[in-house]
Structure formats: structure tokens, C-alpha cells
Amino acid sequence: MSTRIILASTLLALLFAILVFEKNLLPRLVIDIPKNPPIFQDIASSTEESATSSTETYTKTTTTPGTREPQKENLQPAQSKKDREVILQKLQQDLQNAQAAFDAIKIPAPVPTPHKDRIPQAELYAHAASRVVNFFCDVGNGEISVATGILVSDKGYIITNAHVAEETKSQRCLVRQGSPAHAYAFVERVFMPKNFSITKHSDENLRQDVSIWRVVSSANQTPLPVSFPAFTIDPTKEAVIGTALATFSYPAELLGFQAITTYLYLSFSETIVEAKDAYFIQSLQSLGSQKGSSGGALIDPYTGDFIGLIFAVSESKNMDISSRKLFSLSARAIDEVVYNETGKHLYAYLETNP
């Protein structure tokens, strides 16, 4: 860009020089000037005496009566017509050369900033539906624990909350998938923070609310895939305050047992990030703010990237669901709890086939 600016300046200078040369000089030079015009004759016939001082130089001139006082001008020898034509041709040639050099420089067209569009809802839903599962765990006494989980590895590893694992008191659960949810696979728990307790509500305890499960067998007649669709847990992905995120979960708070068993659908809604830090994301206005959404996913609606894992909702007697706040763990929190327990980051740990 700087080269074009320099050449452009050169072109302007040459154009200015030609205009000045043609407009200001040529009209005076094209007239045939006498060899010794009257003013020159006066100067030639005068007697000149020069004196020099330490501070100033001047010329003392005497004239004969009847002649004009010489004017103090710096007179240059007149140029011939041929000389002027040569100068003009040279300026024009320089201008042509500069123009050619200017035109030869190719500046790439500016690359437009791509407009960031949301992923179409049907496409985003299909993307999440293949990666989100419903935990349907028998906790004894005729009770069923219902929660959500997400596939995070093509080898069939699933993440949900540690409180889900603690509630089940079992190493094995059924997971379902689809809308309505149907039996998909049996999973076994492979990771649970040693110090996590469902009764503790400190930040240190809550940010450990992560458990990992592994698919071990099919729960129906359909063979399991060789490679599972999965979200990537990237610790560098962060929520941005004031932006919208898509939520995917299996909320079951408003449903009876029969509906949960037969007609539980994957919920797709939107939540607005209200506050966040390195480990927690607080958002509001989501239909996913129901029990059963624990272990659900916050997804960037523009990229489909995983942003957070739902672990709690705010609740009070006078608060309707649409006014509840949603609390989620960041991708960094998930990776860090695994590292603190095992000395390995999440995917390095999963490579050990726990």
C-alpha cells in the first residue's frame, strides 16, 4: 500500500509540474523577446560598483539621466523554444512511466468479513440430538432417576453430573436417546471425584460436579456405532455475557412417570448468559430450567460448539420456570476436575480407556 501512495504522490507532482510549466511559463516564453529589451539595455549601459560589508551584500548602481531605475530582479537566461519542448516532453514521459508503474501494482481486493449466521434450527437440533442422551437409572424402591448426559468421545464416553451418579448408587445405568427417548445403551461409571458430596454447596465442591460413563452394550437390537458422534470439550471455549446459547436436555419436572417412560422429548430452547467466571455460567430464560436437565448442554448456536454442562437451576415457590436461572459448568471446569483427580487432561485420560 505504501508503494502505491508514493507513486500516487509522484504522479500528482508530475501533473502539477506540467500544469505549471504549460500555464505559467510557456505564455511568457513563446513570445519572441528582443535580444536587448529596454530594461536590459538600461542595465547594460549603467556603471556598476559593488561593495561588501560583513552583514549585508548590496549593489550600487548609477544611471544616466532619462533612464529608468533598474528593478531588483533575479533574471534567468531565456530558454529557447526547443529547450522548452524538450523539458515538456521529458515531464510527459516521466508522467507516463509513473502511471505505468502505478497501474502495474496489484492490490488484492479486500476480503469481506463473513457474516456470522446462526446454524438453522433443524440442523442444530439434529447435531445435538445425536450427542445428547437421557439417563434413566433405577435407584431402588421403585424410583427412577432421570437426567441428561452428553457424548464427548467417539469411543462412547458420556459426561453428566456427579450428583446424578451419587443419586443412583449404582455403577450401571440405562441411557436413552431420540424424541421420544427410547432405550439406546447401557453405560458404566468410570470417573467420579473422590471428594464430591451432594450435600456440600461450596464453589469448590460444585465445580467438581462431573462424572464420566462409558457405553458398554446396546440396549436394543440395533448394533452400536463403531464411532460415536460426540461434542468436543475445549477448555478455551468460553461463554460471553449477554449472548444467547442453545440448551439441549431432557427436562422431566412437569411430567408424570408414564409420560417420562413413553413420551420424554429432547428439549431445545435458548438461554441468555447473565454472568460467568472461569468455572461457572449463569443464564436465564430457558425452558430447560427444569429438573431432569442436569447434565444437559449449552451450545453455541453459531458454531455448534459445546460451551457448558448444566448442573443446577434456581428454584423458589413463587418462581415460574421461565424466570428461573440456569447454572452450568464451563468446559474448563470439566477438564480441570479430571486433571486434578488423575493428573491428565480429559482427552489424555480417556485415551487410557478407563
PDB file of C-alpha atoms in Angstrom, residues 188-338:
ATOM      1  CA  GLU A 188     -20.932 -47.894  33.385  1.00  0.00           C
ATOM      2  CA  ARG A 189     -19.426 -45.182  35.540  1.00  0.00           C
ATOM      3  CA  VAL A 190     -15.645 -44.800  35.148  1.00  0.00           C
ATOM      4  CA  PHE A 191     -14.945 -41.451  36.839  1.00  0.00           C
ATOM      5  CA  MET A 192     -16.237 -39.721  39.958  1.00  0.00           C
ATOM      6  CA  PRO A 193     -14.395 -37.057  42.029  1.00  0.00           C
ATOM      7  CA  LYS A 194     -13.455 -38.586  45.371  1.00  0.00           C
ATOM      8  CA  ASN A 195     -14.344 -35.522  47.440  1.00  0.00           C
ATOM      9  CA  PHE A 196     -17.629 -34.611  45.773  1.00  0.00           C
ATOM     10  CA  SER A 197     -20.674 -34.590  48.030  1.00  0.00           C
ATOM     11  CA  ILE A 198     -24.242 -33.829  47.033  1.00  0.00           C
ATOM     12  CA  THR A 199     -24.786 -32.177  50.433  1.00  0.00           C
ATOM     13  CA  LYS A 200     -21.996 -29.597  50.067  1.00  0.00           C
ATOM     14  CA  HIS A 201     -22.727 -26.335  48.277  1.00  0.00           C
ATOM     15  CA  SER A 202     -19.335 -24.636  48.250  1.00  0.00           C
ATOM     16  CA  ASP A 203     -17.948 -23.424  44.927  1.00  0.00           C
ATOM     17  CA  GLU A 204     -15.071 -25.875  45.267  1.00  0.00           C
ATOM     18  CA  ASN A 205     -17.483 -28.790  45.578  1.00  0.00           C
ATOM     19  CA  LEU A 206     -19.920 -27.608  42.889  1.00  0.00           C
ATOM     20  CA  ARG A 207     -17.235 -27.236  40.233  1.00  0.00           C
ATOM     21  CA  GLN A 208     -16.447 -30.932  40.726  1.00  0.00           C
ATOM     22  CA  ASP A 209     -19.997 -31.927  39.754  1.00  0.00           C
ATOM     23  CA  VAL A 210     -18.803 -34.134  36.898  1.00  0.00           C
ATOM     24  CA  SER A 211     -18.950 -37.873  36.287  1.00  0.00           C
ATOM     25  CA  ILE A 212     -17.881 -39.901  33.259  1.00  0.00           C
ATOM     26  CA  TRP A 213     -19.578 -43.025  31.942  1.00  0.00           C
ATOM     27  CA  ARG A 214     -18.700 -45.452  29.162  1.00  0.00           C
ATOM     28  CA  VAL A 215     -21.068 -47.217  26.770  1.00  0.00           C
ATOM     29  CA  VAL A 216     -20.658 -50.965  27.289  1.00  0.00           C
ATOM     30  CA  SER A 217     -23.500 -52.559  25.329  1.00  0.00           C
ATOM     31  CA  SER A 218     -26.554 -51.889  23.235  1.00  0.00           C
ATOM     32  CA  ALA A 219     -29.926 -51.720  24.977  1.00  0.00           C
ATOM     33  CA  ASN A 220     -31.885 -52.755  21.899  1.00  0.00           C
ATOM     34  CA  GLN A 221     -31.486 -54.857  18.793  1.00  0.00           C
ATOM     35  CA  THR A 222     -29.537 -52.146  16.951  1.00  0.00           C
ATOM     36  CA  PRO A 223     -25.738 -52.556  16.974  1.00  0.00           C
ATOM     37  CA  LEU A 224     -23.815 -49.666  18.487  1.00  0.00           C
ATOM     38  CA  PRO A 225     -21.889 -47.438  16.065  1.00  0.00           C
ATOM     39  CA  VAL A 226     -18.198 -48.080  15.538  1.00  0.00           C
ATOM     40  CA  SER A 227     -17.608 -44.364  16.114  1.00  0.00           C
ATOM     41  CA  PHE A 228     -19.999 -42.287  18.211  1.00  0.00           C
ATOM     42  CA  PRO A 229     -20.935 -38.705  17.302  1.00  0.00           C
ATOM     43  CA  ALA A 230     -19.545 -36.527  20.080  1.00  0.00           C
ATOM     44  CA  PHE A 231     -19.083 -32.974  21.307  1.00  0.00           C
ATOM     45  CA  THR A 232     -15.543 -31.733  21.888  1.00  0.00           C
ATOM     46  CA  ILE A 233     -14.788 -30.349  25.344  1.00  0.00           C
ATOM     47  CA  ASP A 234     -12.448 -27.463  24.549  1.00  0.00           C
ATOM     48  CA  PRO A 235     -11.268 -25.584  27.684  1.00  0.00           C
ATOM     49  CA  THR A 236     -10.608 -22.463  25.586  1.00  0.00           C
ATOM     50  CA  LYS A 237     -14.278 -22.106  24.598  1.00  0.00           C
ATOM     51  CA  GLU A 238     -15.983 -19.583  26.845  1.00  0.00           C
ATOM     52  CA  ALA A 239     -19.433 -18.111  27.248  1.00  0.00           C
ATOM     53  CA  VAL A 240     -19.860 -14.405  26.511  1.00  0.00           C
ATOM     54  CA  ILE A 241     -22.049 -12.304  28.782  1.00  0.00           C
ATOM     55  CA  GLY A 242     -25.163 -11.031  27.038  1.00  0.00           C
ATOM     56  CA  THR A 243     -25.134 -13.627  24.262  1.00  0.00           C
ATOM     57  CA  ALA A 244     -27.614 -16.396  23.569  1.00  0.00           C
ATOM     58  CA  LEU A 245     -26.803 -20.089  23.890  1.00  0.00           C
ATOM     59  CA  ALA A 246     -28.897 -23.070  22.843  1.00  0.00           C
ATOM     60  CA  THR A 247     -29.810 -25.572  25.560  1.00  0.00           C
ATOM     61  CA  PHE A 248     -30.416 -29.271  24.948  1.00  0.00           C
ATOM     62  CA  SER A 249     -31.699 -31.531  27.712  1.00  0.00           C
ATOM     63  CA  TYR A 250     -34.429 -33.947  28.782  1.00  0.00           C
ATOM     64  CA  PRO A 251     -36.428 -31.898  31.337  1.00  0.00           C
ATOM     65  CA  ALA A 252     -38.943 -34.039  33.197  1.00  0.00           C
ATOM     66  CA  GLU A 253     -40.210 -31.928  36.093  1.00  0.00           C
ATOM     67  CA  LEU A 254     -43.673 -31.348  34.635  1.00  0.00           C
ATOM     68  CA  LEU A 255     -44.220 -34.934  33.511  1.00  0.00           C
ATOM     69  CA  GLY A 256     -45.655 -37.928  35.303  1.00  0.00           C
ATOM     70  CA  PHE A 257     -43.966 -41.325  35.414  1.00  0.00           C
ATOM     71  CA  GLN A 258     -45.874 -42.688  32.415  1.00  0.00           C
ATOM     72  CA  ALA A 259     -45.032 -39.662  30.268  1.00  0.00           C
ATOM     73  CA  ILE A 260     -41.359 -39.846  31.256  1.00  0.00           C
ATOM     74  CA  THR A 261     -41.276 -43.508  30.338  1.00  0.00           C
ATOM     75  CA  THR A 262     -43.011 -43.141  26.987  1.00  0.00           C
ATOM     76  CA  TYR A 263     -43.101 -39.530  25.825  1.00  0.00           C
ATOM     77  CA  LEU A 264     -39.951 -37.769  27.002  1.00  0.00           C
ATOM     78  CA  TYR A 265     -38.602 -35.484  24.278  1.00  0.00           C
ATOM     79  CA  LEU A 266     -35.282 -33.727  23.847  1.00  0.00           C
ATOM     80  CA  SER A 267     -35.887 -30.070  24.703  1.00  0.00           C
ATOM     81  CA  PHE A 268     -34.320 -27.338  22.578  1.00  0.00           C
ATOM     82  CA  SER A 269     -34.517 -23.803  23.977  1.00  0.00           C
ATOM     83  CA  GLU A 270     -32.474 -20.647  24.369  1.00  0.00           C
ATOM     84  CA  THR A 271     -30.821 -19.061  27.383  1.00  0.00           C
ATOM     85  CA  ILE A 272     -29.076 -15.696  27.778  1.00  0.00           C
ATOM     86  CA  VAL A 273     -25.709 -15.578  29.563  1.00  0.00           C
ATOM     87  CA  GLU A 274     -26.101 -13.266  32.554  1.00  0.00           C
ATOM     88  CA  ALA A 275     -22.809 -13.832  34.401  1.00  0.00           C
ATOM     89  CA  LYS A 276     -19.804 -16.121  34.255  1.00  0.00           C
ATOM     90  CA  ASP A 277     -16.321 -16.782  35.540  1.00  0.00           C
ATOM     91  CA  ALA A 278     -13.692 -19.400  34.727  1.00  0.00           C
ATOM     92  CA  TYR A 279     -15.816 -22.259  36.107  1.00  0.00           C
ATOM     93  CA  PHE A 280     -19.480 -21.256  36.247  1.00  0.00           C
ATOM     94  CA  ILE A 281     -22.015 -19.869  33.778  1.00  0.00           C
ATOM     95  CA  GLN A 282     -25.250 -18.264  34.979  1.00  0.00           C
ATOM     96  CA  SER A 283     -28.012 -17.778  32.436  1.00  0.00           C
ATOM     97  CA  LEU A 284     -31.738 -17.111  32.401  1.00  0.00           C
ATOM     98  CA  GLN A 285     -34.990 -17.530  30.492  1.00  0.00           C
ATOM     99  CA  SER A 286     -34.840 -21.146  29.429  1.00  0.00           C
ATOM    100  CA  LEU A 287     -37.473 -23.853  29.203  1.00  0.00           C
ATOM    101  CA  GLY A 288     -34.609 -26.193  30.064  1.00  0.00           C
ATOM    102  CA  SER A 289     -34.602 -24.800  33.617  1.00  0.00           C
ATOM    103  CA  GLN A 290     -36.304 -27.918  34.942  1.00  0.00           C
ATOM    104  CA  LYS A 291     -35.321 -30.954  36.937  1.00  0.00           C
ATOM    105  CA  GLY A 292     -34.042 -33.612  34.597  1.00  0.00           C
ATOM    106  CA  SER A 293     -31.912 -31.081  32.707  1.00  0.00           C
ATOM    107  CA  SER A 294     -28.842 -31.785  34.857  1.00  0.00           C
ATOM    108  CA  GLY A 295     -26.074 -32.910  32.529  1.00  0.00           C
ATOM    109  CA  GLY A 296     -27.605 -31.049  29.581  1.00  0.00           C
ATOM    110  CA  ALA A 297     -25.565 -28.987  27.159  1.00  0.00           C
ATOM    111  CA  LEU A 298     -25.126 -25.287  26.419  1.00  0.00           C
ATOM    112  CA  ILE A 299     -24.277 -24.965  22.736  1.00  0.00           C
ATOM    113  CA  ASP A 300     -23.068 -22.028  20.652  1.00  0.00           C
ATOM    114  CA  PRO A 301     -25.909 -21.571  18.104  1.00  0.00           C
ATOM    115  CA  TYR A 302     -23.475 -20.156  15.535  1.00  0.00           C
ATOM    116  CA  THR A 303     -20.846 -22.903  15.610  1.00  0.00           C
ATOM    117  CA  GLY A 304     -22.432 -25.895  17.330  1.00  0.00           C
ATOM    118  CA  ASP A 305     -19.563 -25.930  19.845  1.00  0.00           C
ATOM    119  CA  PHE A 306     -20.044 -27.155  23.402  1.00  0.00           C
ATOM    120  CA  ILE A 307     -19.886 -24.300  25.938  1.00  0.00           C
ATOM    121  CA  GLY A 308     -21.230 -25.617  29.242  1.00  0.00           C
ATOM    122  CA  LEU A 309     -22.721 -28.522  31.231  1.00  0.00           C
ATOM    123  CA  ILE A 310     -25.948 -27.755  33.126  1.00  0.00           C
ATOM    124  CA  PHE A 311     -25.796 -28.765  36.801  1.00  0.00           C
ATOM    125  CA  ALA A 312     -28.487 -26.777  38.660  1.00  0.00           C
ATOM    126  CA  VAL A 313     -31.479 -24.448  38.405  1.00  0.00           C
ATOM    127  CA  SER A 314     -32.658 -21.760  40.798  1.00  0.00           C
ATOM    128  CA  GLU A 315     -35.953 -22.558  42.463  1.00  0.00           C
ATOM    129  CA  SER A 316     -38.499 -20.894  44.736  1.00  0.00           C
ATOM    130  CA  LYS A 317     -42.203 -21.306  45.461  1.00  0.00           C
ATOM    131  CA  ASN A 318     -43.243 -18.141  43.629  1.00  0.00           C
ATOM    132  CA  MET A 319     -40.910 -18.527  40.647  1.00  0.00           C
ATOM    133  CA  ASP A 320     -42.218 -19.911  37.368  1.00  0.00           C
ATOM    134  CA  ILE A 321     -39.935 -21.953  35.113  1.00  0.00           C
ATOM    135  CA  SER A 322     -39.342 -19.156  32.603  1.00  0.00           C
ATOM    136  CA  SER A 323     -37.953 -16.937  35.396  1.00  0.00           C
ATOM    137  CA  ARG A 324     -35.506 -19.473  36.770  1.00  0.00           C
ATOM    138  CA  LYS A 325     -31.771 -19.151  36.400  1.00  0.00           C
ATOM    139  CA  LEU A 326     -29.699 -21.929  34.902  1.00  0.00           C
ATOM    140  CA  PHE A 327     -26.257 -22.803  36.303  1.00  0.00           C
ATOM    141  CA  SER A 328     -23.662 -24.621  34.226  1.00  0.00           C
ATOM    142  CA  LEU A 329     -20.033 -25.713  34.411  1.00  0.00           C
ATOM    143  CA  SER A 330     -17.622 -24.364  31.817  1.00  0.00           C
ATOM    144  CA  ALA A 331     -15.544 -26.610  29.568  1.00  0.00           C
ATOM    145  CA  ARG A 332     -12.512 -25.524  31.573  1.00  0.00           C
ATOM    146  CA  ALA A 333     -14.115 -26.690  34.820  1.00  0.00           C
ATOM    147  CA  ILE A 334     -14.768 -30.142  33.339  1.00  0.00           C
ATOM    148  CA  ASP A 335     -11.212 -30.520  32.086  1.00  0.00           C
ATOM    149  CA  GLU A 336      -9.749 -29.230  35.335  1.00  0.00           C
ATOM    150  CA  VAL A 337     -11.653 -31.581  37.641  1.00  0.00           C
ATOM    151  CA  VAL A 338     -10.399 -34.551  35.614  1.00  0.00           C
TER     152      VAL A 338
END
